[in-house]
Tab-separated table of C-alpha atoms in Angstrom:
chain	number	residue	atom	x	y	z
A	1	MET	CA	74.215	187.714	60.658
A	2	ARG	CA	76.026	184.519	60.065
A	3	LEU	CA	72.580	183.083	59.104
A	4	THR	CA	72.129	185.748	56.661
A	5	LEU	CA	75.444	185.453	54.912
A	6	LEU	CA	74.669	181.657	54.762
A	7	ALA	CA	71.371	182.350	52.891
A	8	ALA	CA	72.871	185.039	50.541
A	9	ALA	CA	75.344	182.528	49.652
A	10	LEU	CA	73.226	179.443	49.055
A	11	ALA	CA	70.946	181.873	47.066
A	12	LEU	CA	73.434	182.158	44.339
A	13	PRO	CA	74.523	179.460	41.875
A	14	LEU	CA	77.688	177.496	42.082
A	15	GLY	CA	80.288	179.935	40.547
A	16	ALA	CA	78.028	182.826	40.286
A	17	GLU	CA	79.032	186.008	41.486
A	18	ALA	CA	76.632	188.845	42.849
A	19	GLN	CA	75.913	191.664	39.935
A	20	GLU	CA	75.147	195.148	40.674
A	21	VAL	CA	73.501	197.772	38.672
A	22	GLU	CA	76.056	199.706	36.561
A	23	ILE	CA	75.541	203.543	35.805
A	24	THR	CA	77.491	205.237	32.811
A	25	ARG	CA	77.432	208.870	33.012
A	26	HIS	CA	77.093	210.664	30.007
A	27	ALA	CA	79.860	212.605	30.384
A	28	ASP	CA	81.952	209.477	30.310
A	29	ARG	CA	80.718	208.262	27.026
A	30	ALA	CA	83.246	210.003	24.861
A	31	GLY	CA	82.671	210.004	21.119
A	32	GLN	CA	83.976	210.770	17.959
A	33	ILE	CA	83.321	212.415	14.605
A	34	GLY	CA	81.814	209.848	12.088
A	35	ALA	CA	84.363	208.501	9.558
A	36	ALA	CA	84.445	210.117	6.129
A	37	GLU	CA	83.993	206.511	4.526
A	38	THR	CA	80.410	206.173	6.175
A	39	PHE	CA	79.461	209.901	6.773
A	40	THR	CA	79.168	212.952	4.526
A	41	GLY	CA	79.484	216.289	6.375
A	42	THR	CA	79.743	216.161	10.499
A	43	ALA	CA	78.452	213.322	12.231
A	44	TYR	CA	79.284	212.749	16.129
A	45	VAL	CA	78.700	209.381	17.166
A	46	ALA	CA	79.120	208.258	20.807
A	47	PRO	CA	78.180	204.816	22.239
A	48	VAL	CA	75.691	204.441	24.448
A	49	PHE	CA	75.804	200.885	25.330
A	50	GLY	CA	77.875	197.677	24.220
A	51	PRO	CA	76.297	194.335	22.915
A	52	GLN	CA	75.643	192.735	26.328
A	53	ILE	CA	72.076	192.182	25.763
A	54	SER	CA	71.625	189.427	23.238
A	55	GLY	CA	74.215	191.051	20.779
A	56	VAL	CA	72.089	194.589	20.746
A	57	SER	CA	74.071	197.853	20.936
A	58	ALA	CA	73.235	201.399	20.568
A	59	GLY	CA	74.534	204.814	19.828
A	60	GLU	CA	73.765	208.473	19.979
A	61	VAL	CA	74.334	210.046	16.787
A	62	THR	CA	74.158	213.978	16.034
A	63	PHE	CA	74.212	215.232	12.635
A	64	LEU	CA	74.732	218.815	11.797
A	65	PRO	CA	72.850	220.227	8.834
A	66	GLY	CA	73.554	218.817	5.613
A	67	ALA	CA	75.143	215.673	7.073
A	68	ARG	CA	73.904	211.946	6.522
A	69	SER	CA	75.070	208.679	6.738
A	70	ALA	CA	76.099	206.501	3.700
A	71	TRP	CA	73.424	203.930	2.397
A	72	HIS	CA	73.434	201.047	4.565
A	73	THR	CA	72.033	197.669	5.920
A	74	HIS	CA	71.564	195.811	9.381
A	75	PRO	CA	71.377	191.982	9.478
A	76	ALA	CA	69.046	192.042	12.424
A	77	GLY	CA	67.227	195.460	11.755
A	78	GLN	CA	67.684	198.954	13.404
A	79	MET	CA	65.559	201.239	15.722
A	80	LEU	CA	66.137	204.793	15.558
A	81	VAL	CA	64.729	207.076	18.735
A	82	ILE	CA	64.711	210.590	17.531
A	83	THR	CA	65.721	212.734	20.400
A	84	LYS	CA	66.278	216.102	19.256
A	85	GLY	CA	65.478	217.985	15.891
A	86	THR	CA	64.587	217.189	12.814
A	87	GLY	CA	66.007	215.072	10.070
A	88	TRP	CA	65.242	212.815	6.999
A	89	THR	CA	65.466	209.195	6.267
A	90	GLN	CA	65.327	207.408	3.211
A	91	GLU	CA	64.863	203.492	1.998
A	92	ARG	CA	66.440	202.893	-1.231
A	93	GLY	CA	63.549	203.394	-4.217
A	94	GLN	CA	61.292	205.262	-1.689
A	95	PRO	CA	60.362	208.763	-0.963
A	96	LYS	CA	62.517	210.499	1.494
A	97	GLN	CA	60.840	210.992	4.997
A	98	THR	CA	61.208	213.631	7.368
A	99	ILE	CA	61.889	212.498	11.141
A	100	ARG	CA	61.106	214.457	14.120
A	101	ALA	CA	62.152	214.558	17.942
A	102	GLY	CA	59.789	211.945	19.492
A	103	ASP	CA	59.695	209.835	16.402
A	104	VAL	CA	60.735	206.005	16.035
A	105	VAL	CA	62.004	204.816	12.942
A	106	TRP	CA	62.286	200.524	12.398
A	107	CYS	CA	64.529	200.024	9.631
A	108	PRO	CA	63.992	196.083	8.794
A	109	PRO	CA	66.857	193.484	8.471
A	110	ASP	CA	68.718	194.031	4.979
A	111	VAL	CA	66.847	196.947	4.112
A	112	GLU	CA	69.015	199.435	2.290
A	113	HIS	CA	68.357	203.222	3.900
A	114	TRP	CA	70.177	206.140	5.174
A	115	HIS	CA	69.417	208.779	7.764
A	116	GLY	CA	70.555	212.163	8.933
A	117	ALA	CA	70.069	215.918	9.307
A	118	THR	CA	68.090	218.039	6.861
A	119	ASN	CA	70.126	220.777	4.981
A	120	SER	CA	68.959	223.236	7.612
A	121	THR	CA	68.235	221.734	11.029
A	122	SER	CA	70.486	219.300	12.912
A	123	VAL	CA	69.004	215.978	14.288
A	124	THR	CA	70.025	213.762	16.948
A	125	HIS	CA	68.716	210.072	17.511
A	126	TYR	CA	69.804	206.631	19.613
A	127	ALA	CA	70.763	204.113	16.782
A	128	ILE	CA	69.724	200.721	18.234
A	129	GLN	CA	70.801	197.477	16.537
A	130	GLY	CA	71.578	193.715	16.918
A	131	SER	CA	74.389	191.723	15.567
A	132	VAL	CA	74.541	188.844	13.539
A	133	ASP	CA	77.661	186.704	13.315
A	134	GLY	CA	79.315	189.523	14.805
A	135	SER	CA	78.111	192.235	12.136
A	136	ALA	CA	75.817	194.949	13.105
A	137	VAL	CA	75.959	196.913	9.738
A	138	SER	CA	77.190	196.710	6.195
A	139	TRP	CA	78.330	200.360	4.637
A	140	GLY	CA	77.157	201.188	0.897
A	141	ASP	CA	77.976	204.117	-1.181
A	142	HIS	CA	77.774	207.496	-0.208
A	143	VAL	CA	74.347	209.310	-0.521
A	144	SER	CA	74.501	211.488	-3.702
A	145	ASP	CA	73.552	215.285	-3.286
A	146	GLU	CA	70.578	214.574	-5.869
A	147	ASP	CA	69.475	211.796	-3.550
A	148	TYR	CA	69.849	214.053	-0.467
A	149	GLY	CA	67.817	216.664	-2.270
A	150	GLY	CA	68.729	219.629	0.328
């Protein structure tokens, strides 16, 4: 037993502490209704994980019918993993696209876009993004009803 403890101690670099797998339960990830400054309609935003991995973080966002984000950009880009429902996304100046459960959307760095529910269905996605100089998103103006085109 003594030899095992010594071997384990020698395997760690000086000053290092053993780390353990950490589980965060879904029920423990409290979220909140998205701010009116950045969302139209009802969107529920819950953190999934913070920027422990090279500044990358993720949130789970559920948009009720008619809800959407404001126009925005991400300095490191963003991946959307659609987990439930059907929604829409649009790059500024391009046609609106339908997104469904199972789809993955890549929003390149600094490309202005929005995403959210359709006018009759809800959608849930994981939003995964990195940060640059401490910022993961730059918010713009609200998506107009004309652009949304419910």
